[in-house]
Every structure is written in C-alpha cells, then in structure tokens.
Tab-separated table of C-alpha atoms in Angstrom:
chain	number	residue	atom	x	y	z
A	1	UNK	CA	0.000	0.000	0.000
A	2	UNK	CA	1.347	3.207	-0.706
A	3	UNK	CA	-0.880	5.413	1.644
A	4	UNK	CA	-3.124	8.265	0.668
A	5	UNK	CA	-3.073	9.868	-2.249
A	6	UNK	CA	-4.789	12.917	-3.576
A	7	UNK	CA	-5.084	14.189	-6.965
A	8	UNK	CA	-3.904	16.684	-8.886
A	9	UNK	CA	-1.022	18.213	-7.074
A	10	UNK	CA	-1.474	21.984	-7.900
A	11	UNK	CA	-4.560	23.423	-9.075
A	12	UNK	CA	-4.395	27.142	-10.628
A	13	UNK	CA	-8.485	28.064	-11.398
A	14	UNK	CA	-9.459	31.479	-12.060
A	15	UNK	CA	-12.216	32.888	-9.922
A	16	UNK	CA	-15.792	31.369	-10.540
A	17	UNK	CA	-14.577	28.517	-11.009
A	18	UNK	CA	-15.405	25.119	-10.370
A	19	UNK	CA	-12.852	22.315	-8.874
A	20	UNK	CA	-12.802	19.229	-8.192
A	21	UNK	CA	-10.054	17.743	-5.982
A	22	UNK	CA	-9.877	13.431	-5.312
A	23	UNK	CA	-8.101	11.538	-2.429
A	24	UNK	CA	-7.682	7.866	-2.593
A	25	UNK	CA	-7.317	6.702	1.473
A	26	UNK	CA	-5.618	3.776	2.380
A	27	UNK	CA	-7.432	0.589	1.678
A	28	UNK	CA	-8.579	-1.090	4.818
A	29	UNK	CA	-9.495	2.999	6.267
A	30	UNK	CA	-13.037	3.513	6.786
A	31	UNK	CA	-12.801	6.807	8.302
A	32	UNK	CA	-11.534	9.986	5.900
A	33	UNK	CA	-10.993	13.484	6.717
A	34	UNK	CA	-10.552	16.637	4.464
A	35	UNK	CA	-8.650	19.683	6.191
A	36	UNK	CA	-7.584	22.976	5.024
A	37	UNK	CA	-4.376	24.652	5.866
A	38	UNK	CA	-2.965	28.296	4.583
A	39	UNK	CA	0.242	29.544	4.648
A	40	UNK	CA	2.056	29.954	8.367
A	41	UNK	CA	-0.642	28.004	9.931
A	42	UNK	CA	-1.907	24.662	10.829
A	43	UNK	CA	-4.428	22.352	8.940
A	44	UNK	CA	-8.311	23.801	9.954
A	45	UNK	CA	-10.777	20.532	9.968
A	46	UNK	CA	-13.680	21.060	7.238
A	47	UNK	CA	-15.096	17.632	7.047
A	48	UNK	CA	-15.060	13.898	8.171
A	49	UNK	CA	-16.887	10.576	6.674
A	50	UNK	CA	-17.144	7.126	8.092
A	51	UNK	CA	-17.344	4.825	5.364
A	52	UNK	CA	-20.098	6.414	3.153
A	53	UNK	CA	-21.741	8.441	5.581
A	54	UNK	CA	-20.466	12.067	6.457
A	55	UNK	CA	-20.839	12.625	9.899
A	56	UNK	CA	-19.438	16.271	11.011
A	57	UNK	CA	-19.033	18.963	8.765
A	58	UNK	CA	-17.087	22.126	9.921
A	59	UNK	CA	-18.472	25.732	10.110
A	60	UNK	CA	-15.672	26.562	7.786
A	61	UNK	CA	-17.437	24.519	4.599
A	62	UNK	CA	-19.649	26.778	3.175
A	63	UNK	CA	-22.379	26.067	0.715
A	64	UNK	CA	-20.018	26.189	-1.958
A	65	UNK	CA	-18.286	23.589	-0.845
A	66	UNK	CA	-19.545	20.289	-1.314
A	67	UNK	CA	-17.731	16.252	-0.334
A	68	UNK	CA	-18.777	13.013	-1.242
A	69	UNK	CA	-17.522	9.658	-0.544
A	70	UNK	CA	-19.547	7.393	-2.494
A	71	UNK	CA	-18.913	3.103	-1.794
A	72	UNK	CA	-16.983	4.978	1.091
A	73	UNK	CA	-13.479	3.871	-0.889
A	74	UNK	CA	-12.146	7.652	-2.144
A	75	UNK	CA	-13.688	10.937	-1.992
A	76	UNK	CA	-13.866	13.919	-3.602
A	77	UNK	CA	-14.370	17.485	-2.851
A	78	UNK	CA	-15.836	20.306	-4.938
A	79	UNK	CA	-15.709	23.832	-4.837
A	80	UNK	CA	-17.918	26.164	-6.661
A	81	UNK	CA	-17.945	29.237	-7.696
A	82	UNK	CA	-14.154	29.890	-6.707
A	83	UNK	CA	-12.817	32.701	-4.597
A	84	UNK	CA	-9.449	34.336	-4.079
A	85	UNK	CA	-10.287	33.155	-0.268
A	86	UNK	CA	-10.379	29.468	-1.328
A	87	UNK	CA	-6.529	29.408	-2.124
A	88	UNK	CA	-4.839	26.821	0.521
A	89	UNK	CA	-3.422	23.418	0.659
A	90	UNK	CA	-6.638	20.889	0.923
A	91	UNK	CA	-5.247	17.878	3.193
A	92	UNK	CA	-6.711	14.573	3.195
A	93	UNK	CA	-6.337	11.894	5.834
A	94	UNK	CA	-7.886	8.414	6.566
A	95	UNK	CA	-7.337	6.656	9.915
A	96	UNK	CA	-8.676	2.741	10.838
A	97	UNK	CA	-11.702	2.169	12.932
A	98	UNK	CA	-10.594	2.228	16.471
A	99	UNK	CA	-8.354	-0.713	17.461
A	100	UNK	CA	-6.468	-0.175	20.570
A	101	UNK	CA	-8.658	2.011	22.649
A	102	UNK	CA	-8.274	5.824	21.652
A	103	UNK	CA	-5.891	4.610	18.599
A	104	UNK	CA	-6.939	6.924	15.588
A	105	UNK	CA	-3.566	8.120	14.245
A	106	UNK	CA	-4.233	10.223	10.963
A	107	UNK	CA	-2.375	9.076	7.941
A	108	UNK	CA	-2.270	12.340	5.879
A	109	UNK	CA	-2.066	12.751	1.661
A	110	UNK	CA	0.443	15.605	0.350
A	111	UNK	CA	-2.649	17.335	-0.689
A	112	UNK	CA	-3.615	19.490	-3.051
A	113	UNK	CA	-2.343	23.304	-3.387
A	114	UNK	CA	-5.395	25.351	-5.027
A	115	UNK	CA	-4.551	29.138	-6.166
A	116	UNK	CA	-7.189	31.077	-7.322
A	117	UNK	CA	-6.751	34.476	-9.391
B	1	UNK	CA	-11.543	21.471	21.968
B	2	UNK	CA	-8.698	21.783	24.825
B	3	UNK	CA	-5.999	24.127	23.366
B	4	UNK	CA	-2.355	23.485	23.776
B	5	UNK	CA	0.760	25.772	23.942
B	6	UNK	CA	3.873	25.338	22.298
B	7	UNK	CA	7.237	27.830	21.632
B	8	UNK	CA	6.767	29.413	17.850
B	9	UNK	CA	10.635	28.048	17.488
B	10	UNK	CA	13.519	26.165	18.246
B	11	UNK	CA	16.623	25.628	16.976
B	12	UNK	CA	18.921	22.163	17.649
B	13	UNK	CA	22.205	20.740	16.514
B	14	UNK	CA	22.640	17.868	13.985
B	15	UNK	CA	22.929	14.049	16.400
B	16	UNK	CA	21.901	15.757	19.406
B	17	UNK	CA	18.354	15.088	21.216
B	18	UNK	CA	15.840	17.822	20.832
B	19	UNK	CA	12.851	18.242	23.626
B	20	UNK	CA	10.302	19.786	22.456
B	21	UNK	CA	7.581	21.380	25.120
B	22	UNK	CA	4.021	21.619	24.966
B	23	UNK	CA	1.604	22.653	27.600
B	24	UNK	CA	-2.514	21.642	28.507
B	25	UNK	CA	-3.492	22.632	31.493
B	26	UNK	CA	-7.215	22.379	30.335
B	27	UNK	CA	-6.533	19.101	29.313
B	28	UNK	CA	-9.527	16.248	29.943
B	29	UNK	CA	-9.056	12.742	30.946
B	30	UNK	CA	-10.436	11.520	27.794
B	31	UNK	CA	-7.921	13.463	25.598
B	32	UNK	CA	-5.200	11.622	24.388
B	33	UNK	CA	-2.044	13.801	23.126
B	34	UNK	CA	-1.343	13.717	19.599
B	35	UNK	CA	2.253	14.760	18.076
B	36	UNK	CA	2.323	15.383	14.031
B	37	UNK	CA	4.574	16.832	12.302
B	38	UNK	CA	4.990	18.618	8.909
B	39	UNK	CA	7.942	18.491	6.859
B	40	UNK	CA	7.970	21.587	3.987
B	41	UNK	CA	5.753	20.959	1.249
B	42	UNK	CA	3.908	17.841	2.810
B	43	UNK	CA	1.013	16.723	4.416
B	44	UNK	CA	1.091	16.342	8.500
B	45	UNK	CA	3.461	12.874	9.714
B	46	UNK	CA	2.122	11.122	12.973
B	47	UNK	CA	5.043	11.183	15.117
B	48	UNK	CA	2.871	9.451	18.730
B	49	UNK	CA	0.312	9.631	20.848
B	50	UNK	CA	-0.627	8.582	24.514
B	51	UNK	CA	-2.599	8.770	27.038
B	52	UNK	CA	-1.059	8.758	31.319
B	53	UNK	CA	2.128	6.776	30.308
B	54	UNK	CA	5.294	7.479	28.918
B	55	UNK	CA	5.499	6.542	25.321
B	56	UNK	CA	8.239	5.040	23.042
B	57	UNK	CA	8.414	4.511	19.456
B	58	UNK	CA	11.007	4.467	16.181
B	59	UNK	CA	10.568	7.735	15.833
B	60	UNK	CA	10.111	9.565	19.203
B	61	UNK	CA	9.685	9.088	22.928
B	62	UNK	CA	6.888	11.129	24.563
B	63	UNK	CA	7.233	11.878	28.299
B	64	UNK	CA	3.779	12.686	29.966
B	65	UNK	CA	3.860	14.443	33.139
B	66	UNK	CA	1.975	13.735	35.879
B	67	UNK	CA	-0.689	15.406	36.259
B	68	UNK	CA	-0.637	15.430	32.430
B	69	UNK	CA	-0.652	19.008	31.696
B	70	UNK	CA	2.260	19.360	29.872
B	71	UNK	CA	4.508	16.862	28.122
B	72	UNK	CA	7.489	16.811	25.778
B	73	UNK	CA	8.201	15.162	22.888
B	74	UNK	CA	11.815	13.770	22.613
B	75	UNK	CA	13.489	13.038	19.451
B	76	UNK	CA	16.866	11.769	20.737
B	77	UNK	CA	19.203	11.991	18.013
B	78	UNK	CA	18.229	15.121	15.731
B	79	UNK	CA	19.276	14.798	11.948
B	80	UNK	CA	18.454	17.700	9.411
B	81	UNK	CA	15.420	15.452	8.677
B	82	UNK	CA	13.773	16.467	11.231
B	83	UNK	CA	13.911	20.059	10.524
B	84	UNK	CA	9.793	20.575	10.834
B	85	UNK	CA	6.783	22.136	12.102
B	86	UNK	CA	5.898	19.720	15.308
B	87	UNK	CA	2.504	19.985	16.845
B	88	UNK	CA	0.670	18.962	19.748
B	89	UNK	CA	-2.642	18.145	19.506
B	90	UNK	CA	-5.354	16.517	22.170
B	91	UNK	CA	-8.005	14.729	20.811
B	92	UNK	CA	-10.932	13.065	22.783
B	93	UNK	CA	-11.753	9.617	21.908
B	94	UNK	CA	-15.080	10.832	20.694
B	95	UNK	CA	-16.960	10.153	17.585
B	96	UNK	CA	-15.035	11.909	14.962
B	97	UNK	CA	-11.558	12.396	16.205
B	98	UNK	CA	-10.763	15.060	14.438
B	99	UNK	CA	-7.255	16.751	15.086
B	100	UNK	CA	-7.086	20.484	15.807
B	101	UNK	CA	-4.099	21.731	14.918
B	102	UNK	CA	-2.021	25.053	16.633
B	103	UNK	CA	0.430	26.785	15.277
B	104	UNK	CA	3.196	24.522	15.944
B	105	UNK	CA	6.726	24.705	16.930
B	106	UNK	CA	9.108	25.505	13.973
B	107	UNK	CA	12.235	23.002	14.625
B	108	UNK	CA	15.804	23.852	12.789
B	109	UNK	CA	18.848	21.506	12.708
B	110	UNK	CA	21.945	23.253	12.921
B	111	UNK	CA	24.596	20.700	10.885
C-alpha cells in the first residue's frame, strides 16, 4: 500500500470557477478526513466521513463547498464558484476504525495546493 | 476542543536530542495527546500519541507528566530530517476524532 493519495497536485483556477479535488485513502481505512491549511498556519478541519456516511461537517465549509464519498473507498471534494479566499493546501487523511482504545492516528495525503486568481 | 501551547521556534544541533515542550493545562481525561509533524511541502506525519504513560516509538519518545498538563516530545538523536513544524494536539476519543491543529513549533537543525 502506498498510503493516501490525492489528486492533482497543484490546481491554478481562475475565480468562478469550479474544482474538483480526489483523495484515494488507504485501503482497509473507513474513516476519511478533508482539512484545510494556509500559509504559516496549521491544517483547519472542514469535514469527516465514516465509510459512506459524512458525519461532522465544519463551520468553515460553506455552501459552496460540497464532499462526497460514495462506496466509502475515495472521496472527492468540490468547490464552486471559486474565490481568491479558497486558495490553501486541501489535506486529506484516513485513519482505521478504532483498534487499541483511543488509537486513531491520521495518515495524511500531500494534498492538493489550489490558487485562485 | 482543549488548546495546547507550544514555543513558535527552536533551533537544535545535527545528532543531538531535541525536547520539544508543549503545555494543557485544560486538558480532559479523555484526551489523548497527539504529536504530528509537517515536513515543507507535505502533508502532516504522525510522530505518537498517549494517554497517562510514557510513550516510546522508532521515531520519538513522549514523556507525559503527571498530572498530564504538559509533556514533551523527545526526538533523541536530531538529523536535518527532522527540521519541521511539530505539533501537539489533544483529541478526545469521541466520535469523529478530528485533530485540531495550533500553530506549531518551527524546529531547525543546525549541521
């Protein structure tokens, strides 16, 4: 396994805009997580699904922002209608079911750098 | 979510250990504390986790004090690998276990 992936890279969109950004977790990972991190500070939690189902969505995914995880193997999330604002790394991470009690270590993609002008 | 507090920087030579602080004092006894780190250009690295007890792994050791509201993370033979944003994170073993992440601590190994 070669852990989580996320696809593309780099994304350069011009504002209004849609995007569309993937992460493959790892394979036996039921539980995924999208985060958001700008420059000089840490990653900002926007959404979390266990399996299929997404269970918690931050206050910091608007409307425009949408995630799916459909057969709950990889996700993807969208962003519409693009905004100088929406320019950040987008992190994905997938972590096991709990094994060991209060094991959940987050196994994190190299994300996704969007820049919108 | 229980905040934690950590130096902005810190600076350490090439094969010696590092100990890097962090401080809780609001800290639950259902949060475990979580140490990531994030090397430039890539996503967050687990580095360990625990709960009461002193932890060791390949990577790090983590040294929980006793009334757990501080603890360092000890990395005991720095290389210019490790040159990274470290943080420390507690996360409740609740439903979604999301991590939410400070600042950080910004560590640079001197060769």
């Amino acid at each position: 396994d070669t852990g989580v992936s996320q696809d593309p890279r780099h994304k350069i969109t011009k504002r209004g805009q849609n995007v569309t950004f993937r992460c493959d977790p790892i394979s036996e990972h039921n539980r995924l997580y999208w985060y958001r991190q700008t420059l000089g500070q840490g990653p900002e939690f926007l959404t979390y699904f266990q399996n299929e189902a997404q269970l918690e969505k931050s206050r910091l995914l608007s409307d425009r922002f949408s995630a799916e995880r459909p057969k709950g193997s990889f996700s993807t999330l969208e962003i519409q209608r693009t905004e100088q604002g929406d320019s950040a790394m987008y992190l994905c991470a997938s972590s096991p079911t709990l094994g060991r009690e209060g094991s959940y270590e987050q196994y994190f993609g190299p994300g996704t750098r969007l820049t919108v002008t | 979510d229980a905040k934690t507090t950590q130096p902005n920087s810190m600076e350490s030579n090439e094969e010696e250990p590092v100990h890097l602080p962090c401080n809780h004092s609001t800290i639950s006894g259902t949060d475990y504390i979580h140490w990531y780190r994030q090397l430039p250009s890539q996503g967050p690295e687990y580095v360990i986790h625990g709960l009461t007890s002193n932890v060791n792994n390949r990577m790090a050791s983590l040294a929980i004090a006793e009334d757990r509201k501080s603890s360092t993370l000890i990395l005991h033979r720095a290389t210019l690998r490790d040159a990274a944003v470290y943080y420390c994170i507690l996360a409740d073993t609740g439903a979604n276990s999301k991590l939410t992440f400070g600042k950080g601590i910004t560590l640079s190994v001197r060769p």
